[in-house]
PDB file of C-alpha atoms in Angstrom:
ATOM      1  CA  MET A   1     -26.092 -15.464   7.290  1.00  0.00           C
ATOM      2  CA  PHE A   2     -27.633 -13.783  10.439  1.00  0.00           C
ATOM      3  CA  LYS A   3     -25.400 -14.304  13.607  1.00  0.00           C
ATOM      4  CA  LEU A   4     -26.263 -13.637  17.182  1.00  0.00           C
ATOM      5  CA  TYR A   5     -23.118 -12.328  19.568  1.00  0.00           C
ATOM      6  CA  GLY A   6     -22.961 -12.229  23.329  1.00  0.00           C
ATOM      7  CA  LYS A   7     -26.158 -14.094  24.375  1.00  0.00           C
ATOM      8  CA  SER A   8     -26.608 -17.410  25.772  1.00  0.00           C
ATOM      9  CA  SER A   9     -28.666 -20.330  23.905  1.00  0.00           C
ATOM     10  CA  ILE A  10     -31.983 -19.677  25.633  1.00  0.00           C
ATOM     11  CA  GLN A  11     -31.708 -16.020  25.139  1.00  0.00           C
ATOM     12  CA  SER A  12     -31.016 -16.693  21.333  1.00  0.00           C
ATOM     13  CA  LEU A  13     -33.850 -18.882  21.035  1.00  0.00           C
ATOM     14  CA  ASN A  14     -36.117 -16.208  22.546  1.00  0.00           C
ATOM     15  CA  LEU A  15     -34.645 -13.382  20.329  1.00  0.00           C
ATOM     16  CA  THR A  16     -34.976 -15.706  17.386  1.00  0.00           C
ATOM     17  CA  SER A  17     -38.693 -15.931  17.962  1.00  0.00           C
ATOM     18  CA  ILE A  18     -39.000 -12.324  18.383  1.00  0.00           C
ATOM     19  CA  ARG A  19     -36.990 -12.005  15.225  1.00  0.00           C
ATOM     20  CA  LEU A  20     -39.073 -14.086  13.387  1.00  0.00           C
ATOM     21  CA  ASN A  21     -42.445 -12.256  14.325  1.00  0.00           C
ATOM     22  CA  SER A  22     -40.927  -8.752  13.853  1.00  0.00           C
ATOM     23  CA  THR A  23     -40.769  -6.991  10.509  1.00  0.00           C
ATOM     24  CA  LYS A  24     -37.847  -4.775  11.602  1.00  0.00           C
ATOM     25  CA  ILE A  25     -34.477  -5.544   9.449  1.00  0.00           C
ATOM     26  CA  PRO A  26     -31.566  -6.317  11.692  1.00  0.00           C
ATOM     27  CA  PRO A  27     -28.624  -3.924  11.475  1.00  0.00           C
ATOM     28  CA  LYS A  28     -26.000  -4.710   9.027  1.00  0.00           C
ATOM     29  CA  LEU A  29     -22.520  -5.399  10.287  1.00  0.00           C
ATOM     30  CA  PRO A  30     -20.243  -4.871   7.316  1.00  0.00           C
ATOM     31  CA  ILE A  31     -16.801  -5.659   9.064  1.00  0.00           C
ATOM     32  CA  THR A  32     -15.941  -7.356  12.255  1.00  0.00           C
ATOM     33  CA  PRO A  33     -15.347  -4.813  14.901  1.00  0.00           C
ATOM     34  CA  ASN A  34     -11.767  -5.554  16.145  1.00  0.00           C
ATOM     35  CA  LYS A  35      -9.858  -4.353  19.230  1.00  0.00           C
ATOM     36  CA  TYR A  36      -6.977  -3.105  17.128  1.00  0.00           C
ATOM     37  CA  ASN A  37      -6.675  -1.085  13.966  1.00  0.00           C
ATOM     38  CA  ALA A  38      -8.472  -2.813  11.245  1.00  0.00           C
ATOM     39  CA  LYS A  39      -6.018  -1.677   8.471  1.00  0.00           C
ATOM     40  CA  SER A  40      -2.554  -2.057  10.251  1.00  0.00           C
ATOM     41  CA  SER A  41      -3.478  -5.150  12.185  1.00  0.00           C
ATOM     42  CA  GLY A  42      -5.797  -6.982  10.024  1.00  0.00           C
ATOM     43  CA  PHE A  43      -3.703 -10.202  10.812  1.00  0.00           C
ATOM     44  CA  ASN A  44      -4.470  -9.829  14.418  1.00  0.00           C
ATOM     45  CA  LEU A  45      -8.110 -10.401  14.730  1.00  0.00           C
ATOM     46  CA  LYS A  46      -9.525  -9.717  18.277  1.00  0.00           C
ATOM     47  CA  PRO A  47     -13.197  -9.173  17.716  1.00  0.00           C
ATOM     48  CA  ILE A  48     -15.158  -7.040  19.903  1.00  0.00           C
ATOM     49  CA  LEU A  49     -18.812  -8.011  18.845  1.00  0.00           C
ATOM     50  CA  PRO A  50     -21.780  -6.079  20.096  1.00  0.00           C
ATOM     51  CA  ASN A  51     -24.651  -7.903  21.764  1.00  0.00           C
ATOM     52  CA  GLY A  52     -27.609  -8.854  19.731  1.00  0.00           C
ATOM     53  CA  LEU A  53     -28.733 -10.067  16.224  1.00  0.00           C
ATOM     54  CA  TYR A  54     -26.818  -8.580  12.964  1.00  0.00           C
ATOM     55  CA  TYR A  55     -26.896  -9.132   9.360  1.00  0.00           C
ATOM     56  CA  HIS A  56     -23.364 -10.357   8.671  1.00  0.00           C
ATOM     57  CA  PRO A  57     -23.234 -11.119   4.916  1.00  0.00           C
ATOM     58  CA  SER A  58     -20.466 -13.271   3.564  1.00  0.00           C
ATOM     59  CA  PRO A  59     -17.614 -11.682   1.584  1.00  0.00           C
ATOM     60  CA  SER A  60     -18.944 -12.378  -1.921  1.00  0.00           C
ATOM     61  CA  SER A  61     -20.186 -10.605  -5.201  1.00  0.00           C
ATOM     62  CA  LEU A  62     -22.130  -7.545  -4.577  1.00  0.00           C
ATOM     63  CA  ASN A  63     -25.472  -9.139  -6.003  1.00  0.00           C
ATOM     64  CA  CYS A  64     -25.853 -12.845  -6.205  1.00  0.00           C
ATOM     65  CA  GLU A  65     -28.356 -12.312  -9.047  1.00  0.00           C
ATOM     66  CA  ILE A  66     -25.666 -10.718 -11.222  1.00  0.00           C
ATOM     67  CA  THR A  67     -23.064 -13.017 -13.047  1.00  0.00           C
ATOM     68  CA  PRO A  68     -19.731 -11.489 -13.374  1.00  0.00           C
ATOM     69  CA  LYS A  69     -18.814 -10.241 -17.140  1.00  0.00           C
ATOM     70  CA  GLY A  70     -15.900 -12.734 -17.125  1.00  0.00           C
ATOM     71  CA  PHE A  71     -18.050 -15.682 -16.537  1.00  0.00           C
ATOM     72  CA  LEU A  72     -20.479 -14.881 -19.471  1.00  0.00           C
ATOM     73  CA  PRO A  73     -19.944 -16.107 -23.130  1.00  0.00           C
ATOM     74  CA  ASP A  74     -19.085 -13.425 -25.560  1.00  0.00           C
ATOM     75  CA  LEU A  75     -22.269 -13.751 -27.349  1.00  0.00           C
ATOM     76  CA  ASP A  76     -24.480 -13.282 -24.527  1.00  0.00           C
ATOM     77  CA  PRO A  77     -26.631 -10.221 -24.557  1.00  0.00           C
ATOM     78  CA  ARG A  78     -26.302  -9.521 -21.123  1.00  0.00           C
ATOM     79  CA  LYS A  79     -22.686  -8.786 -21.413  1.00  0.00           C
ATOM     80  CA  SER A  80     -23.186  -5.474 -23.231  1.00  0.00           C
ATOM     81  CA  SER A  81     -26.551  -4.703 -21.564  1.00  0.00           C
ATOM     82  CA  PRO A  82     -26.670  -1.405 -19.491  1.00  0.00           C
ATOM     83  CA  LEU A  83     -29.714  -2.946 -17.557  1.00  0.00           C
ATOM     84  CA  TYR A  84     -28.088  -6.218 -16.614  1.00  0.00           C
ATOM     85  CA  TYR A  85     -24.804  -4.006 -15.784  1.00  0.00           C
ATOM     86  CA  PRO A  86     -25.793  -0.593 -14.135  1.00  0.00           C
ATOM     87  CA  GLU A  87     -22.441   0.050 -12.853  1.00  0.00           C
ATOM     88  CA  THR A  88     -20.826   0.263 -16.430  1.00  0.00           C
ATOM     89  CA  TYR A  89     -19.803   3.857 -17.562  1.00  0.00           C
ATOM     90  CA  LYS A  90     -20.679   5.300 -20.805  1.00  0.00           C
ATOM     91  CA  GLN A  91     -17.797   6.443 -23.000  1.00  0.00           C
ATOM     92  CA  GLU A  92     -19.111   9.989 -23.362  1.00  0.00           C
ATOM     93  CA  ILE A  93     -19.120  10.425 -19.614  1.00  0.00           C
ATOM     94  CA  ILE A  94     -15.447   8.976 -19.440  1.00  0.00           C
ATOM     95  CA  ASN A  95     -14.223  11.652 -21.675  1.00  0.00           C
ATOM     96  CA  TYR A  96     -15.398  14.355 -19.373  1.00  0.00           C
ATOM     97  CA  MET A  97     -14.138  12.755 -16.116  1.00  0.00           C
ATOM     98  CA  PRO A  98     -10.915  14.133 -14.311  1.00  0.00           C
ATOM     99  CA  ILE A  99      -7.737  12.290 -14.872  1.00  0.00           C
ATOM    100  CA  ILE A 100      -6.932  10.118 -11.660  1.00  0.00           C
ATOM    101  CA  SER A 101      -3.238   9.852 -12.221  1.00  0.00           C
ATOM    102  CA  LYS A 102      -0.860  11.029 -15.032  1.00  0.00           C
ATOM    103  CA  ALA A 103       0.479   8.344 -17.230  1.00  0.00           C
ATOM    104  CA  ARG A 104       3.901   7.149 -16.235  1.00  0.00           C
ATOM    105  CA  THR A 105       6.484   6.999 -19.094  1.00  0.00           C
ATOM    106  CA  PRO A 106       9.130   4.249 -18.952  1.00  0.00           C
ATOM    107  CA  ILE A 107      12.393   5.509 -17.361  1.00  0.00           C
ATOM    108  CA  ASN A 108      15.256   5.106 -19.645  1.00  0.00           C
ATOM    109  CA  TYR A 109      18.670   3.758 -17.764  1.00  0.00           C
ATOM    110  CA  SER A 110      20.509   3.651 -20.934  1.00  0.00           C
ATOM    111  CA  MET A 111      23.381   6.003 -21.173  1.00  0.00           C
ATOM    112  CA  ASP A 112      26.891   5.895 -22.716  1.00  0.00           C
ATOM    113  CA  ALA A 113      30.017   5.980 -20.709  1.00  0.00           C
ATOM    114  CA  GLU A 114      30.768   9.517 -21.706  1.00  0.00           C
ATOM    115  CA  SER A 115      27.562  10.763 -20.262  1.00  0.00           C
ATOM    116  CA  ILE A 116      27.964   8.837 -17.137  1.00  0.00           C
ATOM    117  CA  SER A 117      31.623  10.154 -16.531  1.00  0.00           C
ATOM    118  CA  GLU A 118      30.460  13.604 -17.337  1.00  0.00           C
ATOM    119  CA  LEU A 119      27.727  13.091 -14.772  1.00  0.00           C
ATOM    120  CA  GLN A 120      30.113  11.991 -12.224  1.00  0.00           C
ATOM    121  CA  ASN A 121      32.394  14.882 -12.781  1.00  0.00           C
ATOM    122  CA  LEU A 122      29.460  17.465 -12.192  1.00  0.00           C
ATOM    123  CA  ARG A 123      28.519  15.578  -9.232  1.00  0.00           C
ATOM    124  CA  SER A 124      31.877  15.561  -7.662  1.00  0.00           C
ATOM    125  CA  LYS A 125      32.147  19.458  -8.485  1.00  0.00           C
ATOM    126  CA  GLY A 126      29.031  19.897  -6.080  1.00  0.00           C
ATOM    127  CA  VAL A 127      26.382  20.384  -8.641  1.00  0.00           C
ATOM    128  CA  SER A 128      23.029  19.761  -7.351  1.00  0.00           C
ATOM    129  CA  ARG A 129      20.858  16.765  -8.097  1.00  0.00           C
ATOM    130  CA  ARG A 130      18.029  18.764  -9.708  1.00  0.00           C
ATOM    131  CA  GLU A 131      20.470  20.266 -12.063  1.00  0.00           C
ATOM    132  CA  LEU A 132      21.728  16.911 -12.892  1.00  0.00           C
ATOM    133  CA  ARG A 133      18.286  15.328 -13.412  1.00  0.00           C
ATOM    134  CA  GLU A 134      17.218  18.125 -15.662  1.00  0.00           C
ATOM    135  CA  LYS A 135      20.165  18.119 -17.826  1.00  0.00           C
ATOM    136  CA  PHE A 136      20.465  14.414 -18.466  1.00  0.00           C
ATOM    137  CA  ASN A 137      16.746  13.498 -18.050  1.00  0.00           C
ATOM    138  CA  VAL A 138      17.454  10.862 -15.392  1.00  0.00           C
ATOM    139  CA  SER A 139      15.896  10.161 -11.875  1.00  0.00           C
ATOM    140  CA  ASP A 140      17.430  10.627  -8.545  1.00  0.00           C
ATOM    141  CA  PHE A 141      17.804   6.831  -8.325  1.00  0.00           C
ATOM    142  CA  PHE A 142      19.893   6.709 -11.369  1.00  0.00           C
ATOM    143  CA  ILE A 143      22.079   9.496 -10.332  1.00  0.00           C
ATOM    144  CA  ASN A 144      22.662   7.633  -7.029  1.00  0.00           C
ATOM    145  CA  ILE A 145      23.560   4.322  -8.526  1.00  0.00           C
ATOM    146  CA  SER A 146      25.616   5.655 -11.339  1.00  0.00           C
ATOM    147  CA  THR A 147      27.725   8.259  -9.398  1.00  0.00           C
ATOM    148  CA  LYS A 148      29.388   8.881  -6.040  1.00  0.00           C
ATOM    149  CA  PRO A 149      28.472  11.764  -3.688  1.00  0.00           C
ATOM    150  CA  SER A 150      31.283  14.543  -3.712  1.00  0.00           C
ATOM    151  CA  ASP A 151      33.922  14.763  -1.142  1.00  0.00           C
ATOM    152  CA  LEU A 152      32.306  17.890   0.464  1.00  0.00           C
ATOM    153  CA  THR A 153      29.105  16.015   0.869  1.00  0.00           C
ATOM    154  CA  THR A 154      30.617  13.075   2.420  1.00  0.00           C
ATOM    155  CA  ILE A 155      32.419  15.220   4.963  1.00  0.00           C
ATOM    156  CA  LYS A 156      29.086  17.010   5.669  1.00  0.00           C
ATOM    157  CA  GLU A 157      27.210  13.754   6.078  1.00  0.00           C
ATOM    158  CA  ASN A 158      30.268  12.325   8.291  1.00  0.00           C
ATOM    159  CA  LYS A 159      29.992  15.446  10.687  1.00  0.00           C
ATOM    160  CA  LYS A 160      26.197  15.027  10.975  1.00  0.00           C
ATOM    161  CA  LEU A 161      26.704  11.345  12.070  1.00  0.00           C
ATOM    162  CA  LYS A 162      29.287  12.136  14.607  1.00  0.00           C
ATOM    163  CA  LYS A 163      26.955  14.830  16.094  1.00  0.00           C
ATOM    164  CA  ALA A 164      24.043  12.231  16.047  1.00  0.00           C
ATOM    165  CA  SER A 165      26.594   9.498  17.644  1.00  0.00           C
ATOM    166  CA  LYS A 166      26.971  11.658  20.640  1.00  0.00           C
ATOM    167  CA  ARG A 167      23.384  11.402  21.631  1.00  0.00           C
ATOM    168  CA  TRP A 168      23.475   7.627  21.402  1.00  0.00           C
ATOM    169  CA  SER A 169      22.940   5.344  24.513  1.00  0.00           C
ATOM    170  CA  LEU A 170      25.429   2.812  25.186  1.00  0.00           C
ATOM    171  CA  GLY A 171      23.174   0.046  23.905  1.00  0.00           C
ATOM    172  CA  THR A 172      22.826   1.783  20.577  1.00  0.00           C
ATOM    173  CA  ARG A 173      26.350   2.530  20.183  1.00  0.00           C
ATOM    174  CA  ARG A 174      27.341  -0.951  20.826  1.00  0.00           C
ATOM    175  CA  ALA A 175      24.610  -2.160  18.128  1.00  0.00           C
ATOM    176  CA  LYS A 176      25.876   0.160  15.553  1.00  0.00           C
ATOM    177  CA  GLU A 177      29.637  -1.069  16.241  1.00  0.00           C
ATOM    178  CA  TYR A 178      28.597  -4.518  15.905  1.00  0.00           C
ATOM    179  CA  LYS A 179      26.689  -3.967  12.781  1.00  0.00           C
ATOM    180  CA  GLU A 180      29.849  -2.212  11.319  1.00  0.00           C
ATOM    181  CA  LYS A 181      31.896  -5.345  12.155  1.00  0.00           C
ATOM    182  CA  LEU A 182      29.390  -7.709  10.522  1.00  0.00           C
ATOM    183  CA  HIS A 183      29.334  -5.272   7.495  1.00  0.00           C
ATOM    184  CA  THR A 184      33.550  -5.593   7.359  1.00  0.00           C
ATOM    185  CA  LEU A 185      33.132  -9.294   7.845  1.00  0.00           C
ATOM    186  CA  TYR A 186      30.634  -9.482   4.924  1.00  0.00           C
ATOM    187  CA  GLU A 187      32.992  -7.355   2.581  1.00  0.00           C
ATOM    188  CA  LYS A 188      35.845  -9.781   3.566  1.00  0.00           C
ATOM    189  CA  ASP A 189      33.575 -12.661   2.596  1.00  0.00           C
ATOM    190  CA  ILE A 190      34.358 -14.432   6.141  1.00  0.00           C
TER     191      ILE A 190
END
């Protein structure tokens, strides 16, 4: 449970004997200090451990004296005891707590063919997605999968792509062309 970092075995014996005679609690090391970002590079552990004796608890339940509710039988009085589980909330308090996130309603993707053809006609005329979303009560994702963008929009997007492609390096241009070739081969099923 107590781990010693960065010292030789003789020094560790010395420190252990000092530790046994002292009353000071060693500092807690809740996480292993890492060379890299702990969140994005959790898989790549390169520990930078400080010298000294630290309390480094194992990742387990918060308190070893409390049995989790899931392991208690239904008739056990500890299961409903506020003294045994001090972290449980009272219903009166929960009613006054702010809502963390609004309840999501299931998205309805069932539309008849007439509605989809009307949706396609309106989108090809250049009606904005926001107006379509409000009129048909569907998501942007559903508008994308059920319709094609208008010709005007595709022309604008192609112009933007041509402008961006002028700034590409030779390697990027070759990679994009190769990707297009692979896509055509995929479409031809070769």
